[in-house]
Short mmCIF file of C-alpha atoms in Angstrom, two decimals:
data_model
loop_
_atom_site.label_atom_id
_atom_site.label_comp_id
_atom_site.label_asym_id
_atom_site.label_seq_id
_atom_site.Cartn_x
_atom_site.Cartn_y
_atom_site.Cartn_z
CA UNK A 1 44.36 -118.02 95.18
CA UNK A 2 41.09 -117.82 93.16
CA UNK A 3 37.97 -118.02 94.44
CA UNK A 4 36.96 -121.18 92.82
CA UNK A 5 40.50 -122.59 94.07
CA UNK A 6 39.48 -121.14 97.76
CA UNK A 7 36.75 -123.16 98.04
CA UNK A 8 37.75 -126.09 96.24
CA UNK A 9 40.64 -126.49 99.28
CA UNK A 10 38.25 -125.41 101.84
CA UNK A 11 35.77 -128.45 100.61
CA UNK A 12 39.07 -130.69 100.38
CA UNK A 13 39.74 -129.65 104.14
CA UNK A 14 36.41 -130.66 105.42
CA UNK A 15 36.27 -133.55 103.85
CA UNK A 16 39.80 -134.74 105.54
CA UNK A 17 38.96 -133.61 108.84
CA UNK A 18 35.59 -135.48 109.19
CA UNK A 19 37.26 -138.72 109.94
CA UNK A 20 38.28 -137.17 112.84
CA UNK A 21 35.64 -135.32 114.10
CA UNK A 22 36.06 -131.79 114.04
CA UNK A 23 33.65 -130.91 111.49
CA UNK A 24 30.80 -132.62 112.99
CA UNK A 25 30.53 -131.10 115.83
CA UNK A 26 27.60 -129.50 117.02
CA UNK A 27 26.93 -126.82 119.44
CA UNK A 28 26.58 -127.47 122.99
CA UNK A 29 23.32 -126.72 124.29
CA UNK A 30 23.42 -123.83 126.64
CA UNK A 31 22.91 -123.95 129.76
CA UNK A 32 19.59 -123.24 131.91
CA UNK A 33 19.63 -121.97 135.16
CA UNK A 34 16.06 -121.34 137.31
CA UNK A 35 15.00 -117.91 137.89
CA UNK A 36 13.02 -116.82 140.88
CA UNK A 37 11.30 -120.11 140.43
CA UNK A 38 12.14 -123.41 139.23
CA UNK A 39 10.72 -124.22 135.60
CA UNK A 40 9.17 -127.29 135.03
CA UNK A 41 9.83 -129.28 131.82
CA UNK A 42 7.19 -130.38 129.59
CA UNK A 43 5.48 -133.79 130.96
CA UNK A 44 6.31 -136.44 129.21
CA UNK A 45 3.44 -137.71 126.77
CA UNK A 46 1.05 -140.87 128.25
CA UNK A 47 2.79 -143.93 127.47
CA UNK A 48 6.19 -142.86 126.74
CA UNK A 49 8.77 -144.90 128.67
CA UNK A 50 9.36 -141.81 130.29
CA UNK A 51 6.06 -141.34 131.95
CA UNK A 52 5.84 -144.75 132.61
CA UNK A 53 9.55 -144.66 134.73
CA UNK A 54 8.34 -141.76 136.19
CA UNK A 55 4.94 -142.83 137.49
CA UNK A 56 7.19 -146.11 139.22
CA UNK A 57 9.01 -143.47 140.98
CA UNK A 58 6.75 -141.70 142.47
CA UNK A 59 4.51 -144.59 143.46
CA UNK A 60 8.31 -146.30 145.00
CA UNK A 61 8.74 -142.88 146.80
CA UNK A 62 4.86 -142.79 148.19
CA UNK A 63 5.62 -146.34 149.75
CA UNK A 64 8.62 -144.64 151.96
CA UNK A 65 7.99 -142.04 154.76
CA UNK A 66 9.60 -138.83 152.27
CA UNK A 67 8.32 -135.72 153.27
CA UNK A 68 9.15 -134.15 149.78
CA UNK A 69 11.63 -135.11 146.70
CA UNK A 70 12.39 -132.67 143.46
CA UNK A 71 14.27 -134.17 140.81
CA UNK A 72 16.18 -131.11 138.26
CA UNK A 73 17.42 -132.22 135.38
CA UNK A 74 18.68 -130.10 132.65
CA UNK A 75 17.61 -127.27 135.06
CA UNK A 76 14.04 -127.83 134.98
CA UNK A 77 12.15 -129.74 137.53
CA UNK A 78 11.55 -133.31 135.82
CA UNK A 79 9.98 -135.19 138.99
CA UNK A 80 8.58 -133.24 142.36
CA UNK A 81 6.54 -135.23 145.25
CA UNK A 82 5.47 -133.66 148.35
CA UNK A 83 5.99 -130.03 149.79
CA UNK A 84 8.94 -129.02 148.15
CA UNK A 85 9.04 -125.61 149.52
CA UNK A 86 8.66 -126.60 153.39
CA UNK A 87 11.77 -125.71 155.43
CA UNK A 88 12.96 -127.56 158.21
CA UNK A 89 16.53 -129.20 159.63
CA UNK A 90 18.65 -130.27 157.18
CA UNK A 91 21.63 -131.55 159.71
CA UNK A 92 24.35 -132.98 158.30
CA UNK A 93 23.90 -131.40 155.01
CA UNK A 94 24.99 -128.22 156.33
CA UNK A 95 28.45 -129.75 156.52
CA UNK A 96 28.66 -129.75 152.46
CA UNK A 97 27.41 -126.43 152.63
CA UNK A 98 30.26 -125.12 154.78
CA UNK A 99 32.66 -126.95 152.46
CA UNK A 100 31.11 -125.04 149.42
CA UNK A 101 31.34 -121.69 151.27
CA UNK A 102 35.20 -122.43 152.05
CA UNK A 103 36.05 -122.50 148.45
CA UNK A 104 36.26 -118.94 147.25
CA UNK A 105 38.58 -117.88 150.53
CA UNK A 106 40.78 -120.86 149.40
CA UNK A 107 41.53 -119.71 146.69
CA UNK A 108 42.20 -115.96 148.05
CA UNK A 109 44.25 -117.63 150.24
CA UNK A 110 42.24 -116.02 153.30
CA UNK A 111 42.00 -119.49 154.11
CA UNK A 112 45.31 -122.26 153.83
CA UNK A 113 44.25 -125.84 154.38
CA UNK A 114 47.79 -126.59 155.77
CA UNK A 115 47.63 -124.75 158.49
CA UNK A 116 47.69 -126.66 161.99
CA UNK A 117 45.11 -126.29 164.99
CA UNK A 118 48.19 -124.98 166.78
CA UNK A 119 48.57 -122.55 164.18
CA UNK A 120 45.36 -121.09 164.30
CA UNK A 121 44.85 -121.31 167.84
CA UNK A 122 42.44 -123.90 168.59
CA UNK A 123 41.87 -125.18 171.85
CA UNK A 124 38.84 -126.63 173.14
CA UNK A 125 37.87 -127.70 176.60
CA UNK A 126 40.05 -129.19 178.95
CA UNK A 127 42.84 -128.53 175.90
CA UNK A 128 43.70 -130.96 173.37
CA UNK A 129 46.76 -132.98 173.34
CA UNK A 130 50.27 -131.45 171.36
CA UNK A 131 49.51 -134.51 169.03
CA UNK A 132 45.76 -133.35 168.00
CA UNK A 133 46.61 -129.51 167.76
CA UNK A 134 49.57 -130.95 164.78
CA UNK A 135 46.33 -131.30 162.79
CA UNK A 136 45.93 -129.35 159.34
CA UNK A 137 42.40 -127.74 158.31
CA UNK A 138 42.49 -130.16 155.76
CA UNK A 139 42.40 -133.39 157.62
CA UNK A 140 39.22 -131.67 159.44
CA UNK A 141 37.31 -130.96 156.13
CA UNK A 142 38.74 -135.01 155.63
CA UNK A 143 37.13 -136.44 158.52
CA UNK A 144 40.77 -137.43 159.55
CA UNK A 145 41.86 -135.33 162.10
CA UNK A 146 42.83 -137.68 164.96
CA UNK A 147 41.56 -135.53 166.97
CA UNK A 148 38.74 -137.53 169.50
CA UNK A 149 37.57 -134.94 171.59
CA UNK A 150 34.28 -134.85 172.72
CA UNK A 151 31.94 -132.90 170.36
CA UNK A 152 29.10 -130.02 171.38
CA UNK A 153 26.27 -132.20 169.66
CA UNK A 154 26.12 -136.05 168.66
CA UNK A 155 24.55 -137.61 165.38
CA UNK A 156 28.22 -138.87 164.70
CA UNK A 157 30.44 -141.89 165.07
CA UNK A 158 32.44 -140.80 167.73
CA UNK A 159 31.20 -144.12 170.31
CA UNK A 160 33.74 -146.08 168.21
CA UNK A 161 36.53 -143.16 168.70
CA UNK A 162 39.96 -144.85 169.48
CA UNK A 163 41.81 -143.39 172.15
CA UNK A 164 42.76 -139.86 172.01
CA UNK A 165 46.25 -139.30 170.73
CA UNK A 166 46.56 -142.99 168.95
CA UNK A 167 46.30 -142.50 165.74
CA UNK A 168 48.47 -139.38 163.47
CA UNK A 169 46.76 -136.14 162.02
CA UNK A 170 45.55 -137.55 158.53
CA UNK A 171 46.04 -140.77 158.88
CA UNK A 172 42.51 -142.50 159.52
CA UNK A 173 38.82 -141.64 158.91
CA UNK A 174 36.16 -141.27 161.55
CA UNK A 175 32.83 -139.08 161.28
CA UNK A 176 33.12 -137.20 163.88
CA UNK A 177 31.35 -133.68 164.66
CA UNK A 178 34.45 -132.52 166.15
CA UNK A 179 36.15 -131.88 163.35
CA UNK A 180 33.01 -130.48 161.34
CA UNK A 181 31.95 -128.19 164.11
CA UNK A 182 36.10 -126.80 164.67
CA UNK A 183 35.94 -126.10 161.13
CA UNK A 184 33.22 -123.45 161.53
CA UNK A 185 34.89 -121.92 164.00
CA UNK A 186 37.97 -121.71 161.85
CA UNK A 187 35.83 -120.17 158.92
CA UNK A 188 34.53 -117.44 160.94
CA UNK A 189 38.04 -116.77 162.32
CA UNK A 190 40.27 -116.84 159.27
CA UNK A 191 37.13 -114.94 157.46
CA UNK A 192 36.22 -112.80 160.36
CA UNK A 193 32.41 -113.35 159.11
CA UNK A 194 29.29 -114.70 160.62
CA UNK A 195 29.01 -118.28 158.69
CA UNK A 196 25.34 -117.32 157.98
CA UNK A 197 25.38 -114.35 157.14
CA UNK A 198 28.36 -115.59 154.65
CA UNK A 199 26.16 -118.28 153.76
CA UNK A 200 23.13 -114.83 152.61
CA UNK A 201 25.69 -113.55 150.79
CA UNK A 202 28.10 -115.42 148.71
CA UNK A 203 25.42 -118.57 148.01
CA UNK A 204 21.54 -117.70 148.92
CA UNK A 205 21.19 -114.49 147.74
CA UNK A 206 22.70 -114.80 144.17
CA UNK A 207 21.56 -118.14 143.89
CA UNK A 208 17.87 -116.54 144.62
CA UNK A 209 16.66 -119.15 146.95
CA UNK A 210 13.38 -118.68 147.96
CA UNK A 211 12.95 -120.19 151.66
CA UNK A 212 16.02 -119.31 153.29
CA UNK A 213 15.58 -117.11 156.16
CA UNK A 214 18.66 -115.75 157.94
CA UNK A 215 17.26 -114.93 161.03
CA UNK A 216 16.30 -118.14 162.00
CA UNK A 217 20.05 -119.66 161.96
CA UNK A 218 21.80 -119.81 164.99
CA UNK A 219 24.96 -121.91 166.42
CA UNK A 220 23.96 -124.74 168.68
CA UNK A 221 25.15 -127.59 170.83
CA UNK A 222 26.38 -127.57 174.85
CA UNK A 223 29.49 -125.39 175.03
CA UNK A 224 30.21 -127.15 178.08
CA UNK A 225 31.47 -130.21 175.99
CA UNK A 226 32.78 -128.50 173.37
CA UNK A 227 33.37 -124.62 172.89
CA UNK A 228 32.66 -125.26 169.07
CA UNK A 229 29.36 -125.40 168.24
CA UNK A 230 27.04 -126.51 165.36
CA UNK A 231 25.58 -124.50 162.63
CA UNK A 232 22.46 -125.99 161.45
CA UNK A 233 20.54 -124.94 158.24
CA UNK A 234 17.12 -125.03 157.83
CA UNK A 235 16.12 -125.47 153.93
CA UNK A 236 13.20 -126.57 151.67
CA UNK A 237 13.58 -128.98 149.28
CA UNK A 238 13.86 -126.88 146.15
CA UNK A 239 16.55 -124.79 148.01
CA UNK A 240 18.84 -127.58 148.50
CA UNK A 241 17.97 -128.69 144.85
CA UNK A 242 19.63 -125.29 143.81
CA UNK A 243 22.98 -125.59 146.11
CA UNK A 244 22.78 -129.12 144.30
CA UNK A 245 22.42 -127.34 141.02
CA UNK A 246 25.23 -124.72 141.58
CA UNK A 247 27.77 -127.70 142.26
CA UNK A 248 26.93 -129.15 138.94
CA UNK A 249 27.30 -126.11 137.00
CA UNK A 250 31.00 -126.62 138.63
CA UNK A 251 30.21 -123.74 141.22
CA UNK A 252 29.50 -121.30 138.34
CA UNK A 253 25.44 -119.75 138.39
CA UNK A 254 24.30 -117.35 135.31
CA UNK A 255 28.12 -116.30 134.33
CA UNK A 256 29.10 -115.79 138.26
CA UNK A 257 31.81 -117.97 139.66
CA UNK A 258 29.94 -118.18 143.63
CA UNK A 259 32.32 -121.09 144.16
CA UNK A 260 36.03 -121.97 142.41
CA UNK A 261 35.23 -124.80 139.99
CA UNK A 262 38.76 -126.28 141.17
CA UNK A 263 37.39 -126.26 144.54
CA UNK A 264 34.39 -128.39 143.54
CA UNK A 265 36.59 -130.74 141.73
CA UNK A 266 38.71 -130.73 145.09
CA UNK A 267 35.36 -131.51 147.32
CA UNK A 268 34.31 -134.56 145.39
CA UNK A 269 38.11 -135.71 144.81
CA UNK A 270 37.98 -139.15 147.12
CA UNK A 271 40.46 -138.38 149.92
CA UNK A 272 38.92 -141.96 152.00
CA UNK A 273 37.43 -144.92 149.72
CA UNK A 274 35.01 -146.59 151.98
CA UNK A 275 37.04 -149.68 152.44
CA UNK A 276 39.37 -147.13 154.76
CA UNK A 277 36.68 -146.13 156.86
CA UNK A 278 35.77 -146.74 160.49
CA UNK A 279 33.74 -148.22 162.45
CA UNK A 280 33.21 -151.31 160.04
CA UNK A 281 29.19 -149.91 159.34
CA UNK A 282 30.22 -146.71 158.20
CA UNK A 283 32.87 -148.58 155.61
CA UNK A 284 29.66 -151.06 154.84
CA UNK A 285 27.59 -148.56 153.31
CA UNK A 286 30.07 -148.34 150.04
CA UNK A 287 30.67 -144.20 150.03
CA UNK A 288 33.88 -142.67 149.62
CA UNK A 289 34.28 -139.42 151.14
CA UNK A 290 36.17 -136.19 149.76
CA UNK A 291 36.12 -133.01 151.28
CA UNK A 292 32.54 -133.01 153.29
CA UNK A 293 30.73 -134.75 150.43
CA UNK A 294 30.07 -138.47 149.88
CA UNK A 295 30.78 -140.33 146.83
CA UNK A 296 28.92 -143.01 145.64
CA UNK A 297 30.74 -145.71 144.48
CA UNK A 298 29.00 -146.99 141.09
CA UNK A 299 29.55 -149.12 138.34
CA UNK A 300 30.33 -147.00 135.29
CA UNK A 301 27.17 -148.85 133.48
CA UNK A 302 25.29 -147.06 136.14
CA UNK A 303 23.24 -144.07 135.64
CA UNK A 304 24.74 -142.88 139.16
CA UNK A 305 28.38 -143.44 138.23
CA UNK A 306 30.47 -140.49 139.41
CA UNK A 307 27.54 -138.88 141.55
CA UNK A 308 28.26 -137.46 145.15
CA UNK A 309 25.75 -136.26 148.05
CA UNK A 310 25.34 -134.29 151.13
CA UNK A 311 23.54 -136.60 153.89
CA UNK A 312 21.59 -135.92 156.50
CA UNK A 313 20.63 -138.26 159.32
CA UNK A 314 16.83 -139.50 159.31
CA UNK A 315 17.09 -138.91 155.06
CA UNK A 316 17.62 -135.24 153.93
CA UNK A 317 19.84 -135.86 150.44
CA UNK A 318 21.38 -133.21 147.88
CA UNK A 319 22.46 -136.08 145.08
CA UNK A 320 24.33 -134.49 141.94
CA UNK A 321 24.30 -136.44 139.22
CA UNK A 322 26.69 -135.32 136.34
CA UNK A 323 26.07 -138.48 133.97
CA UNK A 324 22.43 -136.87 133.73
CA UNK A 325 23.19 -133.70 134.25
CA UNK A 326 20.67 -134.39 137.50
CA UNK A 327 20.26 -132.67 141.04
CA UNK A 328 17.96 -134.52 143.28
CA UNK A 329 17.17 -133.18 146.44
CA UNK A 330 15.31 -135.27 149.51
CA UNK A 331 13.80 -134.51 152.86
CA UNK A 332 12.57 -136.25 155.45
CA UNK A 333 11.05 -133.43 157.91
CA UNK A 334 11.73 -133.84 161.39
CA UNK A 335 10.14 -133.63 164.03
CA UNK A 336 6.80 -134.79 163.68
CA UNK A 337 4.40 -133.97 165.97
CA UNK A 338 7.24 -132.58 168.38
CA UNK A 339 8.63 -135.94 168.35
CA UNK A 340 12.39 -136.47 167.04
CA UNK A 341 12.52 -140.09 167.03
CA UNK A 342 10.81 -141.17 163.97
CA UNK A 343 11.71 -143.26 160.97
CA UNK A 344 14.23 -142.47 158.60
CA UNK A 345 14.89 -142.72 154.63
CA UNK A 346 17.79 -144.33 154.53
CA UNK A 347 20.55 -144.32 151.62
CA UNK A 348 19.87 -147.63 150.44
CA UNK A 349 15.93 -146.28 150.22
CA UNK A 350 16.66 -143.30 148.89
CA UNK A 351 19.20 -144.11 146.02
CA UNK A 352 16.60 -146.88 144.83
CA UNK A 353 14.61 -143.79 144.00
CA UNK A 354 17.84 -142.00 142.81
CA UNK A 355 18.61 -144.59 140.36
CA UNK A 356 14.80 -145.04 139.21
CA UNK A 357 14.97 -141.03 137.85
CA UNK A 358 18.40 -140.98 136.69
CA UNK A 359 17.18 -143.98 134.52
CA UNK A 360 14.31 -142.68 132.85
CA UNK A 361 14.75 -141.34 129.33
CA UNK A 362 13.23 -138.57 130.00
CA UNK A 363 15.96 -136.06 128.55
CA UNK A 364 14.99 -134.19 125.62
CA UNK A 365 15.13 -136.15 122.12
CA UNK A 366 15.02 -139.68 124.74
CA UNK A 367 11.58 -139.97 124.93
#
């Protein structure tokens, strides 16, 4: 074939596969991940709709009793209020963490969701019942065990417990620290590692976060209840916002897979709508649940659609937000003043704020 004829055909082939797309389109943009320090993108210009959505935001989030909030999107910081790099109790959240460090000995196989409690040999005070121990790790990570034993530390919904034994292994939902706390034991047995000091390596250290101290971290809660115990995590606010970030990137950070992007589809898979859930207030508040996450159940007009959280109780949030390609990360530090029993930002507060930023044109070439 000539040369003239070689790119007369070439033309001709352009031209018939533009109808359908292929020759139009353009690079995606790459990806930017922080590096010791978050970047912050370039402020909006004064009187942009941008700035303006912004500025409503942060004078909504003033009016609440947030102790910090950092918006990331298109990893750079678009939004930040309050001491972002303060580190405190992040409760609950720590259970999403756990479920992110699972992920890479899942799919080694050091860990296998199916096995039982009986199994693995897990027995807890006073010994659970033949029915309980039939449990799989997966209904734990589910919040469906059927397993109501009491639990080393409360913050759960284990008043409204049926009666031990009632209901089968996988078959109904209650948040209940039982099954969050047994499945840190059953990390640190199956991996035969520390769950912080697994928590330094695989996760804060590569990730580079820049408040996380290890030697502050220790397992909590009264044994005499419950021979599992608690792991609390204390974070700042821009740490959580890069755990948040990591799980958008589909558990891969700067070329390194730190956590099985199957796994991380797996998490945030729905295992419970919220219309299964018990006691009637937890299946009020409209989350789903998947493996230790929460999933926000959204209109797909809404800039939220498809998001999912960790929670923690008085309002410490790690909110991804793929639509926007968004992390925002919330605290509400506790105690204050030594005192524990102070307000809380609750979800309804919080995602009013959520949905405020993830509105916002504020994405480059929107403004």
């Amino acid at each position: 074939m000539s040369s003239l004829l070689s790119r007369r055909f070439s033309a001709l082939a352009i031209t018939l596969l533009l109808p359908f797309g292929y020759a139009t389109a353009t690079p995606a943009a790459p990806v930017v991940f922080p590096g010791a320090s978050w970047s912050v993108a370039p402020e909006a210009e004064p009187g942009s709709t941008c700035r303006r959505d912004l500025d409503a935001t942060r004078n909504y989030v003033r009016t609440l009793d947030t102790t910090s909030l950092m918006a990331v999107q298109d990893g750079s910081v678009l939004f930040s209020e309050g001491p972002v790099q303060t580190v405190s109790i992040v409760f609950s959240v720590r259970k999403s963490v756990l479920s992110m460090m699972y992920g890479k000995y899942v799919a080694s196989g050091t860990i296998d969701l199916d096995r039982t409690l009986a199994d693995l040999g897990i027995d807890d005070v006073g010994g659970l019942l033949p029915i309980e121990r039939q449990a799989r790790l997966r209904d734990l990570l589910a919040a469906r065990s059927g397993v109501y034993h009491a639990a080393a530390n409360g913050g759960d919904d284990a008043a409204a417990a049926p009666p031990r034994g009632s209901h089968v292994p996988g078959s109904y939902f209650l948040y209940n620290n039982w099954d969050f706390n047994a499945a840190g034991t059953i990390f640190e047995r199956l991996t035969g590692r520390d769950i912080y000091q697994a928590f330094a390596d695989d996760l804060a250290t590569p990730l580079q976060l820049e408040d996380f101290d290890l030697a502050r971290h220790a397992r909590s809660g009264d044994a005499r209840r419950s021979q599992h115990l608690a792991y609390p995590f204390y974070l700042s606010t821009r740490d959580m916002a890069r755990l948040g970030y990591l799980m958008l990137r589909q558990g891969n950070w700067r070329g390194q897979q730190l956590v099985p992007a199957g796994w991380v589809k797996q998490m945030t898979q729905q295992t419970t709508p919220a219309a299964q859930m018990h006691p009637p207030h937890t299946a009020r508040r409209g989350f789903g649940y998947g493996y230790l996450w929460w999933l926000l159940d959204e209109p797909q007009d809404s800039p939220l659609s498809g998001a999912y959280m960790a929670w923690g109780v008085h309002g410490q949030y790690i909110l991804v937000v793929p639509k926007r390609e968004m992390v925002i990360a919330h605290k509400r530090q506790v105690p204050v003043a030594g005192n524990w029993n102070v307000s809380w930002v609750g979800p309804t507060a919080f995602l009013r704020a959520a949905r405020m930023l993830a509105a916002a044109p504020c994405r480059m070439g929107e403004r």
